[in-house]
Amino acid sequence: MPLHWDQLPSWQRDNQYILSGYRTASNSFRKSFASLAYVHNKSINIYSHLIPAILLPFFSIKLHTSLTARYTSNHSLHIARIANQMDYISIVFLIVGSFIPSIFYGFYCHPILQILYITMISSLGLLCAAISAIPQFRHPTWRPFRARMFIALGLSALFPIIHGVMKFGIRQMNKQISLFWVVLQGSLYIVGACIYAIQVPECIYPGIFDIWITSHQIFHFMVVLAIISHLYGLINAFDYNHSFMAKHC
């Protein structure tokens, strides 16, 4: 039987506005995995990453890591902590990994700038990953800080983007890195993270959105849409930079 918020152990409590639909602590990977077969308040979070992870193998590391964190969140305190930490670090991996192709094509003929900006985002990513390893970071009270940190990491993309626009112009950057799709990707991440941080809509109507349309679910769908945007833009950037139309070095 699904549990109510008041019946949960403290380590399973993450969002006080979601009142029902919780799974019993399983202490078993098999039993946690078996919860895929019935509806609970993590079902959408699981399937919103499971299906894209199958369809989009390029991003499967992040999606499978997040998926693992979702379906094992009722296993035990120890496993939930490890899975959560993996989930947050995978977000850093996804952000940093999505930067590198854009930097590579944005400064295709400028290896020093490539190294500079790839080193910058990698260093910031390592810092965020180190912060993610702090035990307190996983506490629900740190939710706004988590969202702000990941948004700040993503916004650091403005430095190479602005530099590229000033150096090559918007039109050329749109060809080299599919600038429109990069901006759309970033916007989806930011909007999703903000919704996750403020816990809308469940904070307005506690108990109504326990199973469907929670802030976390919306965030997941935003992430998947951002990944699709990134992949589509990257294909366009690849086609341009490896075509006869590109200005080769």
Tab-separated table of C-alpha atoms in Angstrom:
chain	number	residue	atom	x	y	z
A	1	MET	CA	0.000	0.000	0.000
A	2	PRO	CA	1.304	3.501	-0.823
A	3	LEU	CA	2.289	5.519	2.225
A	4	HIS	CA	1.324	8.994	3.395
A	5	TRP	CA	3.931	11.662	4.210
A	6	ASP	CA	3.348	11.177	7.952
A	7	GLN	CA	4.233	7.473	7.654
A	8	LEU	CA	7.641	8.041	6.031
A	9	PRO	CA	11.017	7.715	7.745
A	10	SER	CA	12.900	11.016	7.756
A	11	TRP	CA	15.360	9.945	5.032
A	12	GLN	CA	12.519	9.491	2.527
A	13	ARG	CA	11.059	12.938	3.140
A	14	ASP	CA	12.021	15.357	0.379
A	15	ASN	CA	8.959	17.400	-0.647
A	16	GLN	CA	6.463	18.221	2.094
A	17	TYR	CA	3.855	19.297	-0.460
A	18	ILE	CA	3.526	15.773	-1.874
A	19	LEU	CA	1.385	14.040	0.723
A	20	SER	CA	0.698	10.538	-0.610
A	21	GLY	CA	1.721	7.856	-3.083
A	22	TYR	CA	5.035	6.960	-1.394
A	23	ARG	CA	6.612	3.507	-1.578
A	24	THR	CA	7.493	1.471	1.493
A	25	ALA	CA	11.226	1.195	2.220
A	26	SER	CA	12.209	-1.998	0.404
A	27	ASN	CA	15.816	-2.740	1.447
A	28	SER	CA	15.934	-4.686	-1.817
A	29	PHE	CA	16.958	-3.708	-5.347
A	30	ARG	CA	14.584	-6.340	-6.722
A	31	LYS	CA	11.606	-4.958	-4.808
A	32	SER	CA	12.502	-1.379	-5.736
A	33	PHE	CA	12.750	-2.412	-9.383
A	34	ALA	CA	9.390	-4.199	-9.087
A	35	SER	CA	7.773	-0.832	-8.304
A	36	LEU	CA	8.007	-0.100	-12.039
A	37	ALA	CA	4.894	-2.251	-12.371
A	38	TYR	CA	2.560	-0.038	-10.322
A	39	VAL	CA	1.758	3.662	-9.986
A	40	HIS	CA	3.344	5.727	-7.210
A	41	ASN	CA	4.630	9.280	-6.897
A	42	LYS	CA	7.980	8.417	-8.514
A	43	SER	CA	6.502	6.597	-11.520
A	44	ILE	CA	6.581	9.563	-13.905
A	45	ASN	CA	10.073	10.536	-12.730
A	46	ILE	CA	11.278	7.019	-13.532
A	47	TYR	CA	9.631	6.616	-16.924
A	48	SER	CA	10.443	10.164	-18.048
A	49	HIS	CA	14.112	9.094	-17.948
A	50	LEU	CA	13.773	5.378	-18.732
A	51	ILE	CA	12.186	5.878	-22.157
A	52	PRO	CA	14.580	8.648	-23.321
A	53	ALA	CA	17.539	6.656	-21.954
A	54	ILE	CA	16.574	3.847	-24.308
A	55	LEU	CA	15.918	6.178	-27.251
A	56	LEU	CA	18.863	8.546	-26.676
A	57	PRO	CA	21.907	6.387	-25.884
A	58	PHE	CA	24.261	9.378	-26.254
A	59	PHE	CA	22.927	10.796	-22.988
A	60	SER	CA	22.202	7.459	-21.349
A	61	ILE	CA	24.813	7.862	-18.572
A	62	LYS	CA	23.005	10.829	-17.047
A	63	LEU	CA	19.530	9.445	-17.690
A	64	HIS	CA	20.311	5.967	-16.355
A	65	THR	CA	22.000	7.455	-13.282
A	66	SER	CA	18.972	9.622	-12.557
A	67	LEU	CA	16.703	6.671	-13.287
A	68	THR	CA	18.626	4.530	-10.788
A	69	ALA	CA	18.287	7.250	-8.149
A	70	ARG	CA	14.534	7.366	-8.695
A	71	TYR	CA	13.712	3.665	-8.494
A	72	THR	CA	16.087	2.981	-5.566
A	73	SER	CA	14.920	6.004	-3.555
A	74	ASN	CA	12.844	3.668	-1.362
A	75	HIS	CA	15.582	1.035	-0.899
A	76	SER	CA	17.283	2.216	2.294
A	77	LEU	CA	18.955	5.276	3.781
A	78	HIS	CA	22.439	4.185	2.677
A	79	ILE	CA	21.460	3.361	-0.920
A	80	ALA	CA	19.273	6.474	-1.226
A	81	ARG	CA	22.220	8.658	-0.195
A	82	ILE	CA	24.554	7.056	-2.737
A	83	ALA	CA	21.959	7.223	-5.519
A	84	ASN	CA	21.174	10.875	-4.786
A	85	GLN	CA	24.845	11.783	-4.874
A	86	MET	CA	25.248	9.978	-8.206
A	87	ASP	CA	22.204	11.817	-9.530
A	88	TYR	CA	23.566	15.272	-8.650
A	89	ILE	CA	27.014	14.477	-10.035
A	90	SER	CA	25.417	13.193	-13.248
A	91	ILE	CA	23.704	16.584	-13.648
A	92	VAL	CA	27.141	18.199	-13.505
A	93	PHE	CA	28.383	15.632	-16.030
A	94	LEU	CA	25.479	16.435	-18.364
A	95	ILE	CA	26.039	20.211	-18.192
A	96	VAL	CA	29.799	19.978	-18.704
A	97	GLY	CA	29.414	17.361	-21.429
A	98	SER	CA	26.939	19.499	-23.363
A	99	PHE	CA	29.341	22.474	-23.203
A	100	ILE	CA	32.314	20.775	-24.812
A	101	PRO	CA	30.932	20.161	-28.355
A	102	SER	CA	29.677	23.764	-28.561
A	103	ILE	CA	33.057	25.100	-27.436
A	104	PHE	CA	34.810	22.788	-29.898
A	105	TYR	CA	32.754	23.987	-32.873
A	106	GLY	CA	32.376	27.568	-31.655
A	107	PHE	CA	36.155	28.038	-31.702
A	108	TYR	CA	36.885	25.420	-34.349
A	109	CYS	CA	40.019	27.161	-35.651
A	110	HIS	CA	41.169	28.525	-32.291
A	111	PRO	CA	42.633	25.665	-30.220
A	112	ILE	CA	43.888	27.953	-27.434
A	113	LEU	CA	40.371	29.306	-26.847
A	114	GLN	CA	39.015	25.762	-26.992
A	115	ILE	CA	41.425	24.665	-24.268
A	116	LEU	CA	40.720	27.800	-22.204
A	117	TYR	CA	36.952	27.397	-22.130
A	118	ILE	CA	36.950	23.605	-21.829
A	119	THR	CA	39.319	23.955	-18.865
A	120	MET	CA	37.033	26.616	-17.373
A	121	ILE	CA	33.846	24.545	-17.559
A	122	SER	CA	35.653	21.375	-16.450
A	123	SER	CA	37.072	23.163	-13.392
A	124	LEU	CA	33.679	24.618	-12.481
A	125	GLY	CA	32.162	21.176	-12.982
A	126	LEU	CA	34.689	19.571	-10.635
A	127	LEU	CA	33.907	22.234	-8.029
A	128	CYS	CA	30.170	21.576	-8.315
A	129	ALA	CA	30.756	17.813	-8.155
A	130	ALA	CA	32.828	18.273	-4.984
A	131	ILE	CA	30.057	20.363	-3.417
A	132	SER	CA	27.535	17.694	-4.453
A	133	ALA	CA	29.524	15.155	-2.423
A	134	ILE	CA	28.898	17.079	0.821
A	135	PRO	CA	26.290	15.104	2.850
A	136	GLN	CA	24.289	18.236	3.759
A	137	PHE	CA	23.894	19.047	0.056
A	138	ARG	CA	21.306	16.279	-0.284
A	139	HIS	CA	19.033	17.661	2.457
A	140	PRO	CA	15.703	19.087	1.208
A	141	THR	CA	16.497	22.485	2.762
A	142	TRP	CA	19.353	22.785	0.267
A	143	ARG	CA	16.981	22.440	-2.707
A	144	PRO	CA	17.100	26.175	-3.644
A	145	PHE	CA	20.903	26.183	-3.358
A	146	ARG	CA	21.150	23.077	-5.555
A	147	ALA	CA	19.015	24.710	-8.222
A	148	ARG	CA	21.002	27.961	-8.076
A	149	MET	CA	24.324	26.115	-8.296
A	150	PHE	CA	23.307	24.125	-11.367
A	151	ILE	CA	21.810	27.239	-12.993
A	152	ALA	CA	25.039	29.156	-12.314
A	153	LEU	CA	27.081	26.335	-13.838
A	154	GLY	CA	24.883	26.423	-16.924
A	155	LEU	CA	25.019	30.219	-17.170
A	156	SER	CA	28.809	30.087	-17.291
A	157	ALA	CA	28.195	29.160	-20.941
A	158	LEU	CA	27.504	32.848	-21.509
A	159	PHE	CA	31.239	33.590	-21.401
A	160	PRO	CA	32.231	31.546	-24.482
A	161	ILE	CA	28.942	32.339	-26.249
A	162	ILE	CA	29.316	36.108	-25.837
A	163	HIS	CA	32.983	35.853	-26.801
A	164	GLY	CA	32.055	33.892	-29.924
A	165	VAL	CA	29.301	36.332	-30.908
A	166	MET	CA	31.656	39.296	-30.492
A	167	LYS	CA	34.353	37.540	-32.512
A	168	PHE	CA	32.295	35.972	-35.309
A	169	GLY	CA	28.832	37.576	-35.153
A	170	ILE	CA	25.447	36.051	-34.305
A	171	ARG	CA	24.802	34.722	-37.811
A	172	GLN	CA	28.097	32.856	-37.994
A	173	MET	CA	27.763	31.497	-34.452
A	174	ASN	CA	24.299	30.248	-35.298
A	175	LYS	CA	25.894	28.256	-38.115
A	176	GLN	CA	28.882	27.030	-36.119
A	177	ILE	CA	27.123	25.940	-32.915
A	178	SER	CA	23.383	26.192	-33.790
A	179	LEU	CA	23.090	29.115	-31.362
A	180	PHE	CA	19.280	29.090	-31.364
A	181	TRP	CA	19.189	25.489	-30.150
A	182	VAL	CA	21.889	26.148	-27.558
A	183	VAL	CA	19.849	29.051	-26.142
A	184	LEU	CA	16.677	26.939	-26.187
A	185	GLN	CA	18.495	24.141	-24.372
A	186	GLY	CA	19.735	26.514	-21.670
A	187	SER	CA	16.312	28.116	-21.281
A	188	LEU	CA	14.658	24.729	-20.768
A	189	TYR	CA	17.218	23.784	-18.111
A	190	ILE	CA	16.778	27.093	-16.258
A	191	VAL	CA	12.969	27.063	-16.338
A	192	GLY	CA	12.932	23.430	-15.199
A	193	ALA	CA	15.381	24.103	-12.361
A	194	CYS	CA	13.343	27.105	-11.169
A	195	ILE	CA	10.127	25.060	-11.144
A	196	TYR	CA	11.957	22.323	-9.212
A	197	ALA	CA	13.300	24.844	-6.684
A	198	ILE	CA	9.990	26.568	-5.910
A	199	GLN	CA	8.012	23.267	-6.012
A	200	VAL	CA	5.183	24.462	-8.226
A	201	PRO	CA	2.380	23.361	-8.574
A	202	GLU	CA	2.296	21.105	-5.480
A	203	CYS	CA	3.150	23.959	-3.092
A	204	ILE	CA	-0.054	25.734	-4.193
A	205	TYR	CA	-2.306	22.667	-3.927
A	206	PRO	CA	-0.690	20.170	-1.499
A	207	GLY	CA	-1.993	16.647	-2.016
A	208	ILE	CA	-3.498	17.324	-5.462
A	209	PHE	CA	-0.332	16.700	-7.488
A	210	ASP	CA	1.058	13.757	-5.514
A	211	ILE	CA	1.203	11.373	-8.495
A	212	TRP	CA	0.948	13.527	-11.614
A	213	ILE	CA	2.492	16.850	-12.748
A	214	THR	CA	4.808	17.460	-9.785
A	215	SER	CA	7.614	20.004	-10.047
A	216	HIS	CA	10.179	17.198	-10.210
A	217	GLN	CA	8.312	15.554	-13.080
A	218	ILE	CA	8.141	18.858	-14.968
A	219	PHE	CA	11.875	19.303	-14.390
A	220	HIS	CA	12.529	15.836	-15.818
A	221	PHE	CA	10.559	16.565	-18.976
A	222	MET	CA	12.372	19.901	-19.363
A	223	VAL	CA	15.707	18.074	-19.109
A	224	VAL	CA	14.666	15.571	-21.781
A	225	LEU	CA	13.489	18.381	-24.099
A	226	ALA	CA	16.781	20.214	-23.486
A	227	ILE	CA	18.724	17.063	-24.401
A	228	ILE	CA	16.734	16.710	-27.627
A	229	SER	CA	17.364	20.392	-28.411
A	230	HIS	CA	21.080	19.947	-27.764
A	231	LEU	CA	21.285	16.817	-29.908
A	232	TYR	CA	19.429	18.422	-32.821
A	233	GLY	CA	21.592	21.551	-32.655
A	234	LEU	CA	24.759	19.476	-32.415
A	235	ILE	CA	23.834	17.505	-35.545
A	236	ASN	CA	23.297	20.792	-37.421
A	237	ALA	CA	26.609	22.171	-36.125
A	238	PHE	CA	28.406	18.992	-37.169
A	239	ASP	CA	26.900	19.128	-40.657
A	240	TYR	CA	27.934	22.758	-41.129
A	241	ASN	CA	31.463	22.513	-39.747
A	242	HIS	CA	32.229	19.434	-41.819
A	243	SER	CA	30.733	20.758	-45.041
A	244	PHE	CA	32.198	22.752	-47.923
A	245	MET	CA	30.272	25.838	-46.699
A	246	ALA	CA	32.339	26.140	-43.521
A	247	LYS	CA	35.321	28.461	-43.294
A	248	HIS	CA	38.069	25.917	-42.789
A	249	CYS	CA	41.235	26.797	-40.901
